[in-house]
mmCIF file of C-alpha atoms and ligand atoms in Angstrom:
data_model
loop_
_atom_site.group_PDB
_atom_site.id
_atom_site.type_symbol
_atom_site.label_atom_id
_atom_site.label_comp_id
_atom_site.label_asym_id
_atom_site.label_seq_id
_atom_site.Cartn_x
_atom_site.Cartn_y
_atom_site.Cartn_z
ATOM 1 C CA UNK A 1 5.611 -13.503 20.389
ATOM 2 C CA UNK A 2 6.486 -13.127 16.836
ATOM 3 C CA UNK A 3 3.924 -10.855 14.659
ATOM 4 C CA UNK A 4 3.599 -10.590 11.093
ATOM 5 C CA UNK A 5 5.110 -7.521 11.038
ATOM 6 C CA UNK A 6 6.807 -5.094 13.803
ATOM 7 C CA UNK A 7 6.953 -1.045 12.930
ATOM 8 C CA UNK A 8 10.545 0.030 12.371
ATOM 9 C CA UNK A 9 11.988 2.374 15.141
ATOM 10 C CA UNK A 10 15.174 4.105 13.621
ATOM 11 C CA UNK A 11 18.109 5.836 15.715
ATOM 12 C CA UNK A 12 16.318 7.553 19.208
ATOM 13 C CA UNK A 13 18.925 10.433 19.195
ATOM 14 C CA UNK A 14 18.681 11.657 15.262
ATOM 15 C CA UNK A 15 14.729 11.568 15.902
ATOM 16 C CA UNK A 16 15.362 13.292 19.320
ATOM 17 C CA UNK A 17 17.457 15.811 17.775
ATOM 18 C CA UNK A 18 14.866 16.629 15.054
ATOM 19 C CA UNK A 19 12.363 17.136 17.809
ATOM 20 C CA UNK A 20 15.039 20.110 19.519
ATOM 21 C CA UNK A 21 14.511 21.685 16.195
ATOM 22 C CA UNK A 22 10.808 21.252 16.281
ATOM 23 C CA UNK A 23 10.354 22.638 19.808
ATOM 24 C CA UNK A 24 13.189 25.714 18.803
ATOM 25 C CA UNK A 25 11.352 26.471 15.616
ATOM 26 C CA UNK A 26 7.596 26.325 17.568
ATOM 27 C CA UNK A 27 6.484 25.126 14.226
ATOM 28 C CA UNK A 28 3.998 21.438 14.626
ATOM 29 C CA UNK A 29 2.404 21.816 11.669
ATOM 30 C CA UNK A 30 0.451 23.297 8.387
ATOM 31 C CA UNK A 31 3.114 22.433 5.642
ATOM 32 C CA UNK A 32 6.221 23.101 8.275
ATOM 33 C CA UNK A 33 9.904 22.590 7.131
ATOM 34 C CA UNK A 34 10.403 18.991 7.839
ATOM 35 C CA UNK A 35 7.128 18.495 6.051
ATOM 36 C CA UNK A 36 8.653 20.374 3.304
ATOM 37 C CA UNK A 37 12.150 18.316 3.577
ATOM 38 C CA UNK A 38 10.629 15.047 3.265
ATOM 39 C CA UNK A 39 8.594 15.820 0.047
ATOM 40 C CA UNK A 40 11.319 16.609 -1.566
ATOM 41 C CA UNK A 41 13.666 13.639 -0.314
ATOM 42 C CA UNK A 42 10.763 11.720 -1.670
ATOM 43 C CA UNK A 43 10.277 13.448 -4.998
ATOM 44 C CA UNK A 44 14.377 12.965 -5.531
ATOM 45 C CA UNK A 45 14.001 9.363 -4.620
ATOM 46 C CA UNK A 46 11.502 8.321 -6.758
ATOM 47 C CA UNK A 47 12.203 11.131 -9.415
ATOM 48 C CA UNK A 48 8.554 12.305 -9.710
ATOM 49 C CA UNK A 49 7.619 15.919 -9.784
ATOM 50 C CA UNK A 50 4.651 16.433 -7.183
ATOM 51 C CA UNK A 51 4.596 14.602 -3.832
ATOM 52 C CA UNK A 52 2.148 15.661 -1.157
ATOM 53 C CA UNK A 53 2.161 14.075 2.032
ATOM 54 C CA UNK A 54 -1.017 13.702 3.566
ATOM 55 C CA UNK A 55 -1.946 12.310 7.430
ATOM 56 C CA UNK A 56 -2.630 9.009 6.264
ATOM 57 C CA UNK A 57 -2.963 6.643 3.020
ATOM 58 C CA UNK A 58 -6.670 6.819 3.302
ATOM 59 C CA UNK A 59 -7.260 9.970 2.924
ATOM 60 C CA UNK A 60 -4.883 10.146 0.377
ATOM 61 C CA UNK A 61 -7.443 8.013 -1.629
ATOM 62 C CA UNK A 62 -10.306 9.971 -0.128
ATOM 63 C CA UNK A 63 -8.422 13.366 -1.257
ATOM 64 C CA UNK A 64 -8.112 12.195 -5.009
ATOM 65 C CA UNK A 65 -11.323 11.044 -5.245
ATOM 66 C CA UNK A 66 -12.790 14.563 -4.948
ATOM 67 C CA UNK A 67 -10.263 16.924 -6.475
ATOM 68 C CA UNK A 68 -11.000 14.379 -9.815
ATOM 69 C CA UNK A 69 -14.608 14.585 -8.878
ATOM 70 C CA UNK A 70 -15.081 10.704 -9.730
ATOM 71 C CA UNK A 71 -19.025 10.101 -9.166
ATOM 72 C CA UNK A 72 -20.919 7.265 -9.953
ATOM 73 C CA UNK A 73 -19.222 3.901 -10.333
ATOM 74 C CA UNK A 74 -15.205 3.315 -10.017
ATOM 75 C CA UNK A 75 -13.702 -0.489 -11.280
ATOM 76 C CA UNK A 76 -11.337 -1.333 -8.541
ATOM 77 C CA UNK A 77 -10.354 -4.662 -7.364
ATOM 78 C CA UNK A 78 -11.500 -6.999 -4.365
ATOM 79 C CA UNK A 79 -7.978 -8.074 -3.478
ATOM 80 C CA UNK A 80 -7.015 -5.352 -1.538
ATOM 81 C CA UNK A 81 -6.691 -3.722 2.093
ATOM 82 C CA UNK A 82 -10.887 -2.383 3.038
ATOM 83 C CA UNK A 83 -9.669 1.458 2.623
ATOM 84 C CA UNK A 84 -9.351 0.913 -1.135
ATOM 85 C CA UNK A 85 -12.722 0.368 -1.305
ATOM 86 C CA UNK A 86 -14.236 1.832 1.490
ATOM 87 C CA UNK A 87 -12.900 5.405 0.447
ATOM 88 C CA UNK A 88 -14.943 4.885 -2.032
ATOM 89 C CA UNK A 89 -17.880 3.700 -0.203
ATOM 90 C CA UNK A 90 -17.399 6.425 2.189
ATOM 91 C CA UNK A 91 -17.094 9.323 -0.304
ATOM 92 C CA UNK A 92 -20.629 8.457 -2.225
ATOM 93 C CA UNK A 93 -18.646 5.891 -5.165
ATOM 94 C CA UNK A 94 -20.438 2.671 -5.779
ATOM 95 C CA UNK A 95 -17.251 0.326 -6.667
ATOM 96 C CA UNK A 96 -17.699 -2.080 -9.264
ATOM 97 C CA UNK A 97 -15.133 -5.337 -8.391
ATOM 98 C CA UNK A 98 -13.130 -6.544 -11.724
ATOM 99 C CA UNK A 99 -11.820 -10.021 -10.652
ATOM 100 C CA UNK A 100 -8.344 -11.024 -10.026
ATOM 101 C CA UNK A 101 -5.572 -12.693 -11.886
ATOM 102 C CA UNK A 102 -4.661 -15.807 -9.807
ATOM 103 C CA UNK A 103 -0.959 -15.631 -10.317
ATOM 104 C CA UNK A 104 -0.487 -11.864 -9.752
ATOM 105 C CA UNK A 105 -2.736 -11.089 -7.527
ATOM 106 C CA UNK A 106 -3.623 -8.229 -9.482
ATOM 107 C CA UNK A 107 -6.605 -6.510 -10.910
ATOM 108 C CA UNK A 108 -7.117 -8.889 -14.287
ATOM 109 C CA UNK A 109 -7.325 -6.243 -17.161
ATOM 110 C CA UNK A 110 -9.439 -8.448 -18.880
ATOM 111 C CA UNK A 111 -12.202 -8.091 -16.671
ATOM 112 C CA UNK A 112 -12.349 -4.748 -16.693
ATOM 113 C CA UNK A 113 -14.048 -4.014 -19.996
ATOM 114 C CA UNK A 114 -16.922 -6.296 -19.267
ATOM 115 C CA UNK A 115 -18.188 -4.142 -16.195
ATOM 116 C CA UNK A 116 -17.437 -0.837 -17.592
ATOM 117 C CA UNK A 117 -20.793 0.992 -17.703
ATOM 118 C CA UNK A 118 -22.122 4.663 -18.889
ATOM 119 C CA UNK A 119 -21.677 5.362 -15.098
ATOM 120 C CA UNK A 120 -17.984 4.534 -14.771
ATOM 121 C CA UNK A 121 -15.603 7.566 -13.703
ATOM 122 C CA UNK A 122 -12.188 5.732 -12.662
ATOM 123 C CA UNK A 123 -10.215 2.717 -12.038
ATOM 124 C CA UNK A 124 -8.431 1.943 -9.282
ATOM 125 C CA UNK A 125 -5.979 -0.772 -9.179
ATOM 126 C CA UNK A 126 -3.558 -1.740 -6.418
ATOM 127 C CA UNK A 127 0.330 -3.229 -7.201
ATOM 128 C CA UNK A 128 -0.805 -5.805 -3.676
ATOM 129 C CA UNK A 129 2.261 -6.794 -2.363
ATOM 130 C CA UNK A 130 4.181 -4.660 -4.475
ATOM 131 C CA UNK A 131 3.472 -6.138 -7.559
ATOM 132 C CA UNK A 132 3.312 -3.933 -10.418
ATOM 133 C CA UNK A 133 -0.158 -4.118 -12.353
ATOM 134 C CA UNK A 134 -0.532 -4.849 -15.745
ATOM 135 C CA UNK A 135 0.005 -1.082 -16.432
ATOM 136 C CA UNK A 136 0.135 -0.414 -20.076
ATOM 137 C CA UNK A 137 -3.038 -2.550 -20.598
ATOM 138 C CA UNK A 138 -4.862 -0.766 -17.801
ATOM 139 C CA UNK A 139 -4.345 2.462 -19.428
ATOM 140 C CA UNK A 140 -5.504 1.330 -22.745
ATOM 141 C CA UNK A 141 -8.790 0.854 -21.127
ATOM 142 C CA UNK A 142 -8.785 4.273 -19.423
ATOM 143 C CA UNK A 143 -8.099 5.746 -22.347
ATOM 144 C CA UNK A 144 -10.698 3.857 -24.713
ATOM 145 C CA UNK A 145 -13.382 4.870 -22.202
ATOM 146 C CA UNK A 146 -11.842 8.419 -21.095
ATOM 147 C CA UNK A 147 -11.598 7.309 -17.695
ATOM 148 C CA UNK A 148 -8.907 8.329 -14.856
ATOM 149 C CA UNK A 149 -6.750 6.153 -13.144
ATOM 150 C CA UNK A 150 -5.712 6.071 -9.365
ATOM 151 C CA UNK A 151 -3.484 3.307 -8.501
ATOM 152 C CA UNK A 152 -2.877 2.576 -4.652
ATOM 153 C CA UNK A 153 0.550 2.191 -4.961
ATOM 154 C CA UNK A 154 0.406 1.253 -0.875
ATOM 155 C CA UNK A 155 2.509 -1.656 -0.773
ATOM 156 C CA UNK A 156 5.065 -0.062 -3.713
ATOM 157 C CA UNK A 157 7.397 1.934 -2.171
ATOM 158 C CA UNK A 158 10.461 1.970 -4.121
ATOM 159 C CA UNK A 159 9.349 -0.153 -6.801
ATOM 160 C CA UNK A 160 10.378 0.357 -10.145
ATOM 161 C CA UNK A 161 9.097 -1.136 -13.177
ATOM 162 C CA UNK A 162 10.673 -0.886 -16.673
ATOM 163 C CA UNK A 163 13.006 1.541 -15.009
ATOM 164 C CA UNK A 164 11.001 4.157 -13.601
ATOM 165 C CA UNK A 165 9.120 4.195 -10.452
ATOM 166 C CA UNK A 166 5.953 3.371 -10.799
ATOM 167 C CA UNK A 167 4.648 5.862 -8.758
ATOM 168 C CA UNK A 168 4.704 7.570 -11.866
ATOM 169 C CA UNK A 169 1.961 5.506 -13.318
ATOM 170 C CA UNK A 170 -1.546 7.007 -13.994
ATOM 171 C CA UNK A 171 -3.196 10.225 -13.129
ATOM 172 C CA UNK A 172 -2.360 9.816 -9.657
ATOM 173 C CA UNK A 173 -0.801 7.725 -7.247
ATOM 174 C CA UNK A 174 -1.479 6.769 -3.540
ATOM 175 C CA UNK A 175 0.975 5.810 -0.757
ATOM 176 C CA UNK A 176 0.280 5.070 2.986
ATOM 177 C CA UNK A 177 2.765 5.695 5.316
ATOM 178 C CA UNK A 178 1.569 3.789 8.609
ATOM 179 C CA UNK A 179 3.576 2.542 11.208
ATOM 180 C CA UNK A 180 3.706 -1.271 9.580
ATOM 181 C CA UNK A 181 4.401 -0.447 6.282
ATOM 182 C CA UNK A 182 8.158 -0.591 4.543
ATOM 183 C CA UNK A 183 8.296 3.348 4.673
ATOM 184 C CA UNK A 184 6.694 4.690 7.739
ATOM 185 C CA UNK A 185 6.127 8.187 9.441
ATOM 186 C CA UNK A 186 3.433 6.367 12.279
ATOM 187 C CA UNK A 187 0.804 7.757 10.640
ATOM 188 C CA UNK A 188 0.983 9.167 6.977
ATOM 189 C CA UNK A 189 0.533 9.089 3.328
ATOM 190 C CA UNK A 190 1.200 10.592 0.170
ATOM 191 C CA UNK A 191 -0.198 11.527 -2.931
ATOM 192 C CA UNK A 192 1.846 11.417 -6.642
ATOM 193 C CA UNK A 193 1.138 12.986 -9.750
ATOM 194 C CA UNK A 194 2.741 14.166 -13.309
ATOM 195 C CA UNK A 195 0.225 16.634 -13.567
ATOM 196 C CA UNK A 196 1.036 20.524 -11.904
ATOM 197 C CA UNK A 197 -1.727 21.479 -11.792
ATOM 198 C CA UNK A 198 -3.358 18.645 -10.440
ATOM 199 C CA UNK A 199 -0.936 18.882 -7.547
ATOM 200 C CA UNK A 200 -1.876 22.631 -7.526
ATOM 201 C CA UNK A 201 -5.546 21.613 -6.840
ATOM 202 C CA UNK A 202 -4.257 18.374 -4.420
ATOM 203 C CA UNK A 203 -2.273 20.760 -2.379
ATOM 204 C CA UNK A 204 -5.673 23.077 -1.324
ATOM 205 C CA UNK A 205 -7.885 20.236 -0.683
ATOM 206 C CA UNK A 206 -5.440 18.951 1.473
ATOM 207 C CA UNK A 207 -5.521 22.382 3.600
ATOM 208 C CA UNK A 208 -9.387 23.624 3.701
ATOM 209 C CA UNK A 209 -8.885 24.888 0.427
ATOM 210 C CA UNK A 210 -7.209 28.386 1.986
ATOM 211 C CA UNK A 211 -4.883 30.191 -0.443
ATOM 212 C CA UNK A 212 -4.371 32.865 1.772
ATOM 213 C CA UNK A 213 -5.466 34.259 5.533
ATOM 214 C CA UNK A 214 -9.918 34.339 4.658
ATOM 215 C CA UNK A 215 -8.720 33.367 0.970
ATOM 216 C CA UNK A 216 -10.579 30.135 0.535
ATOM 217 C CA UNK A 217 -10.651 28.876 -3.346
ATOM 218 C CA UNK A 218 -11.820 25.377 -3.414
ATOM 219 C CA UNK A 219 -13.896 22.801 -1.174
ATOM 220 C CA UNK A 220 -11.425 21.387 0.950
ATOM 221 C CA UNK A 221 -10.751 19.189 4.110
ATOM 222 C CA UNK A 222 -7.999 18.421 6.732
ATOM 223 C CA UNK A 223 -5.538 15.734 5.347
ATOM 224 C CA UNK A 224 -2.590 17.710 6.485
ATOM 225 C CA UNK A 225 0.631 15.922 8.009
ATOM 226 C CA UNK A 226 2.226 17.382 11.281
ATOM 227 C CA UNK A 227 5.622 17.662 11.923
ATOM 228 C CA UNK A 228 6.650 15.131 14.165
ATOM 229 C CA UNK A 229 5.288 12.529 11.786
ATOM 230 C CA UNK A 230 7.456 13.966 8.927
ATOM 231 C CA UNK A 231 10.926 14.075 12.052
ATOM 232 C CA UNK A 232 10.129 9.954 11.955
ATOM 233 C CA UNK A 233 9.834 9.816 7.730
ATOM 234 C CA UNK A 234 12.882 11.736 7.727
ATOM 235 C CA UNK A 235 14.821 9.246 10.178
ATOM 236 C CA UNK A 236 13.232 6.198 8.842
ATOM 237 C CA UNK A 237 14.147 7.523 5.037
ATOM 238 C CA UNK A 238 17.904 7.712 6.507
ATOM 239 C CA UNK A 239 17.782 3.583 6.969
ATOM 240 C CA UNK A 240 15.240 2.404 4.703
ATOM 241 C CA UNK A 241 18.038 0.647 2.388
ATOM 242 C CA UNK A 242 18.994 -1.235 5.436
ATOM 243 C CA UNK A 243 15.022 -1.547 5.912
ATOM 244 C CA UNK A 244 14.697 -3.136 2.300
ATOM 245 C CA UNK A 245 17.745 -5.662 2.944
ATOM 246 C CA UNK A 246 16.643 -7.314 5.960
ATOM 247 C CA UNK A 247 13.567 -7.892 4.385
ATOM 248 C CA UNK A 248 14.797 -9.458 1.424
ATOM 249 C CA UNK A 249 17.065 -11.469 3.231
ATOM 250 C CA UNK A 250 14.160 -13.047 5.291
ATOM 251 C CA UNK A 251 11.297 -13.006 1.904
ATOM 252 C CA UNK A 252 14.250 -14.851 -0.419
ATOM 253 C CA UNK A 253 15.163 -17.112 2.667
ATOM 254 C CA UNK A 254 10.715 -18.258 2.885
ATOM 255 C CA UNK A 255 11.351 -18.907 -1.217
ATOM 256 C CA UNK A 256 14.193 -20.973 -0.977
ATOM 257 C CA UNK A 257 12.886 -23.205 1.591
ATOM 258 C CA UNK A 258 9.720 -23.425 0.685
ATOM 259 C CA UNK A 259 10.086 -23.967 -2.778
ATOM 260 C CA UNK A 260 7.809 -26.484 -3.612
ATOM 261 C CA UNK A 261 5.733 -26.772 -0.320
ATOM 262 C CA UNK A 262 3.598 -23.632 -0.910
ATOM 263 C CA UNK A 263 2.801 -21.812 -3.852
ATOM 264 C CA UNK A 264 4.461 -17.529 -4.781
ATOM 265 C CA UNK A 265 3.139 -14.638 -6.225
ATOM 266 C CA UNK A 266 4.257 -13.758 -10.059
ATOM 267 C CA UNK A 267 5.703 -10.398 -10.541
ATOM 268 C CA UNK A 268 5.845 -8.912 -13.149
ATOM 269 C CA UNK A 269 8.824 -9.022 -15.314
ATOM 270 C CA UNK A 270 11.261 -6.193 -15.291
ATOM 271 C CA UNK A 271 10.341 -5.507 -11.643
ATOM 272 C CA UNK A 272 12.877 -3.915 -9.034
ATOM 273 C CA UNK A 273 10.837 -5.739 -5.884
ATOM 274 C CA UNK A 274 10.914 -4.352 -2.360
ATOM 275 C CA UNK A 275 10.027 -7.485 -0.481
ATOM 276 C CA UNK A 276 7.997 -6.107 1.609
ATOM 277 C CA UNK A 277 5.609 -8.583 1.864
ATOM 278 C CA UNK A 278 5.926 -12.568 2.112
ATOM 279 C CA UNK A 279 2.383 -14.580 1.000
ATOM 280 C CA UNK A 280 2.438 -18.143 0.524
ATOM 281 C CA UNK A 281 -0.708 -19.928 -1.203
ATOM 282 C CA UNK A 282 -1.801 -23.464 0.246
ATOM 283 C CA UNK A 283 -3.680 -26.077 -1.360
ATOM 284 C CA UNK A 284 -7.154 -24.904 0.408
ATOM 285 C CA UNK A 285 -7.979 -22.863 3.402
ATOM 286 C CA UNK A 286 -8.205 -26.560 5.754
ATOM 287 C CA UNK A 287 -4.233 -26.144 5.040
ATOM 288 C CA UNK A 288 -4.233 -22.534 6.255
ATOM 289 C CA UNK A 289 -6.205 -23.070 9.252
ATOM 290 C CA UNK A 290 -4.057 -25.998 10.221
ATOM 291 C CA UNK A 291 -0.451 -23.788 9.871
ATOM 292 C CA UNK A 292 -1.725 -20.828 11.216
ATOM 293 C CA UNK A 293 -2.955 -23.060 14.484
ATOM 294 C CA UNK A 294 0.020 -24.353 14.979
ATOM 295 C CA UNK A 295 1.871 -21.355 14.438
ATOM 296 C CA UNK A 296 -0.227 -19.274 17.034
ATOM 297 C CA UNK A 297 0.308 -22.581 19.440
ATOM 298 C CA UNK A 298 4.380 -21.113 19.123
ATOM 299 C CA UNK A 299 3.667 -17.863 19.707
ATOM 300 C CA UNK A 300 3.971 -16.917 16.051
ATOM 301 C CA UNK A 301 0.876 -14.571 14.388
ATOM 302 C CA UNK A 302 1.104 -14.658 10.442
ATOM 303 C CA UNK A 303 -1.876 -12.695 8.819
ATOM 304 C CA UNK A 304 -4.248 -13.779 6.461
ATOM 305 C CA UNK A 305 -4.307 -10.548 3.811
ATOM 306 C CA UNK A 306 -6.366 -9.733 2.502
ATOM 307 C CA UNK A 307 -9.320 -11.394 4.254
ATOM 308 C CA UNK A 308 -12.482 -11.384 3.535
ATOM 309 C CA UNK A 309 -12.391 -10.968 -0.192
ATOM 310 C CA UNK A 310 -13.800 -7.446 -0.487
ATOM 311 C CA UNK A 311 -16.942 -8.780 -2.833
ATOM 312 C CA UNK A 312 -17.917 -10.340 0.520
ATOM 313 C CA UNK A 313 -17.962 -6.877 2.638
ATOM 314 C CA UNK A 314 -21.462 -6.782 4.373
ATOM 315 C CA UNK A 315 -21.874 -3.174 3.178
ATOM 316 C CA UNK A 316 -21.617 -3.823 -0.346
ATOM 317 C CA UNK A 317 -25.173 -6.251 -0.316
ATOM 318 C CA UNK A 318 -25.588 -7.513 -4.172
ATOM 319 C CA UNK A 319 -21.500 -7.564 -5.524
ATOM 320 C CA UNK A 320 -21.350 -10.235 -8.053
ATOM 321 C CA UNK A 321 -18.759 -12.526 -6.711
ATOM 322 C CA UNK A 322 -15.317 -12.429 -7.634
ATOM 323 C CA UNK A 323 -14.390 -16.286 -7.255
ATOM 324 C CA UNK A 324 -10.588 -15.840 -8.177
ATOM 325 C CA UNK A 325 -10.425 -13.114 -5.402
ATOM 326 C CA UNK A 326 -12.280 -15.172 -2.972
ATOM 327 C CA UNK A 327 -10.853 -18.464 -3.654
ATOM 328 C CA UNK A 328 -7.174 -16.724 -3.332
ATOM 329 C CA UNK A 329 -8.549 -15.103 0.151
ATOM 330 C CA UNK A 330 -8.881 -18.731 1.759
ATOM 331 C CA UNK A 331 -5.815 -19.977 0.324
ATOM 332 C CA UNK A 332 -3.237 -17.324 1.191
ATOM 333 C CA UNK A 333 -1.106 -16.559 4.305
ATOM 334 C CA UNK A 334 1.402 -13.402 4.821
ATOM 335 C CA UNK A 335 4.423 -14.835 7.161
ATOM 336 C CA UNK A 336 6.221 -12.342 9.557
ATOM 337 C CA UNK A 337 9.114 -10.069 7.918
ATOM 338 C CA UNK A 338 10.282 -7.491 9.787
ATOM 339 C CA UNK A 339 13.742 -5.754 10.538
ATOM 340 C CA UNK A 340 14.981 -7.771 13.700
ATOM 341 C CA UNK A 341 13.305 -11.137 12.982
ATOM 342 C CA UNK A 342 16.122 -13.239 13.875
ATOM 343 C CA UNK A 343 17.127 -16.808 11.405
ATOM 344 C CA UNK A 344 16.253 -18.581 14.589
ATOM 345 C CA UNK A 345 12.991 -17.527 14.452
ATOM 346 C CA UNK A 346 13.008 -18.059 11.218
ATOM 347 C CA UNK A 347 13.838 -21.014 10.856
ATOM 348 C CA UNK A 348 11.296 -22.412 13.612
ATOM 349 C CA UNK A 349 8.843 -20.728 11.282
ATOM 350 C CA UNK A 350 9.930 -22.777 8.286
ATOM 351 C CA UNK A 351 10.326 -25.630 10.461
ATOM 352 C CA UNK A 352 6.856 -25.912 11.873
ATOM 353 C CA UNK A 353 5.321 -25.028 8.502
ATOM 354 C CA UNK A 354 7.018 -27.932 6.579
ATOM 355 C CA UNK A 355 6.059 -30.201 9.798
ATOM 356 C CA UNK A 356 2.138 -29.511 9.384
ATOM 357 C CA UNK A 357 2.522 -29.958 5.244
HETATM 358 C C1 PLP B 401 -2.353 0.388 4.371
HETATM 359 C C2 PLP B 401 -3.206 0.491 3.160
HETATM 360 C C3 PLP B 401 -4.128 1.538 2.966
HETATM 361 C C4 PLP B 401 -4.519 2.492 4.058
HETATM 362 O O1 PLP B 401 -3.550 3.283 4.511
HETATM 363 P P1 PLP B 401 -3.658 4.013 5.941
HETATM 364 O O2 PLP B 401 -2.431 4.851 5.959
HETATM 365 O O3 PLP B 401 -3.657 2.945 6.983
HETATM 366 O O4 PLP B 401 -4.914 4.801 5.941
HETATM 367 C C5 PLP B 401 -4.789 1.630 1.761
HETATM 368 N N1 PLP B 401 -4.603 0.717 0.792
HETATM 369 C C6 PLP B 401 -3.765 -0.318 0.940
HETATM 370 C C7 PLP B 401 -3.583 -1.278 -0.183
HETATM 371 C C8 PLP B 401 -3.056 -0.487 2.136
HETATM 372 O O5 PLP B 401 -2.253 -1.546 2.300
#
């Protein structure tokens, strides 16, 4: 059976030597050492100031949207994983959905201003599939309406755009860590800002709001990440390069031969990708149905992300319809690309695809 994607699982005995040290030190959570070692392996390697890992990339979401205090309505986009917007949902937002650009995938900043209203707080854009967003034009809008900016930079890691990494875009950014994305600690997340004292405030919500034993400054909740989580980010950080390779490998192989065939997302220009995604657009969704079918009859499980179009959620009664978003949601398929997806397999992949087009 080939899945879309397969968690990484690095070297057994450097993970099983970080758990000796775990079960020496007696220490499984509440900000321990390897917690403390892996923020700053991430802050060096994406040469921001504040990471804080949190226990998973929605809360990370969930986190931010209370230490901003966002109320009201955020602009976010319907082309996403649920948890962007169901964060929201969850934590008392009402999100208003700005359509998508077809080619990008990405929030269109031209929608934005239209559906900006006296009860707007924040926008939250995702880069989906890496991509970065239209960045400089997003924050002329936050900044014409005073509004903050969250991007969920979950598909992003080690992205760079224009040079920098564009986790250093906005007010904040969001990561998620889980067990099938590029970067993984099983469960996890993080949370990136510019701002000190924003990560100051972060930091407490993230732990009850304690500053001290009975010293408790700030409404706060549990996001905390435990130790052996941050044992795996540590040992998966060792061989993400390798990580990034094989995926490129396998996403530029999918380009090259089907080129043509099926239709790519645009990145943006002066992009550093990290491939860790591979969507391919068919004519209509009869097309879709008709690969995926035959794929599944080989054993072979691509994923149609993001489906439904999240204008279409059944809790959100009344969202005017995004049509780019949904249209894109029928027509799109995310083939497997994973570390130890053989060019066999690949290539039977290609092979049946081309055979049902
Ligand atoms: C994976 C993902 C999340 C949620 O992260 P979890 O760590 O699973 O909670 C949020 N947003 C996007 C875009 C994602 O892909």
């Amino acid at each position: 059976m080939i899945p879309v994607t397969k968690p990484f699982l690095p070297n057994k005995e450097k993970l099983k030597s970080y758990i000796d040290g775990i079960y020496d030190r007696g220490i499984l959570t509440n900000y321990g050492p390897l917690v403390q070692e892996l923020e700053r392996r991430l802050q060096d390697r994406f040469d921001v100031d504040h990471v804080i890992l949190v226990a998973n990339g929605s809360m990370a979401l969930q986190v931010v949207y209370k230490v901003l205090e966002l109320e009201g309505e955020v602009v976010t986009t319907p082309f996403s994983f649920v948890a962007t917007t169901s964060t929201m949902v969850w934590g008392g937002l009402k999100p208003v959905f700005a359509d998508i650009d077809p080619a990008t995938f990405n929030i269109d900043p031209d929608n934005i201003d239209s559906i900006i209203s006296n009860r707007t707080s924040a926008i939250v854009p995702v880069h989906v599939f890496g991509n970065p967003c239209n960045v400089e034009a997003i924050e002329s809008i936050a900044k014409k309406y005073q509004l903050k900016t969250i991007y969920d930079a979950s598909h992003a890691f080690d992205v760079v755009y224009k040079g920098k990494s564009i986790f250093g875009c906005g007010d904040v950014s969001t990561i998620s860590f889980h067990a099938t994305k590029l970067f993984h600690t099983i469960e996890g997340g993080a949370i990136v800002t510019r701002d000190a004292a924003l990560a100051k405030k972060i930091r407490l919500a993230t732990n009850f709001g304690f500053t001290g034993p009975g010293k408790i400054d700030a409404l706060g909740i549990n996001a905390k990440m435990n130790e052996f989580e941050a044992a795996m980010g540590l040992c998966v950080l060792d061989e993400v390069d390798h990580i990034a390779n094989a995926r490129k490998c396998i996403v530029e192989t999918y380009e090259l031969a089907l080129e043509g065939k099926v239709g790519f997302q645009r990145f943006q220009a002066e992009t550093k990708k990290n491939f860790s995604y591979a969507p391919v657009l068919f004519s209509n969704s009869d097309r879709v149905f008709e690969v995926e079918q035959r794929l599944n009859e080989s054993g072979i499980y691509p994923r149609r992300y993001f489906y439904p179009s999240l204008d279409c959620l059944s809790y959100l009664p009344g969202s005017p319809s995004c049509t780019v978003s949904r249209e894109l949601s029928e027509k799109i398929l995310c083939l497997p690309v994973y570390v130890g997806l053989t060019d066999g397999e690949q290539a039977k992949i290609i092979k049946i695809i081309e055979d049902a087009l």
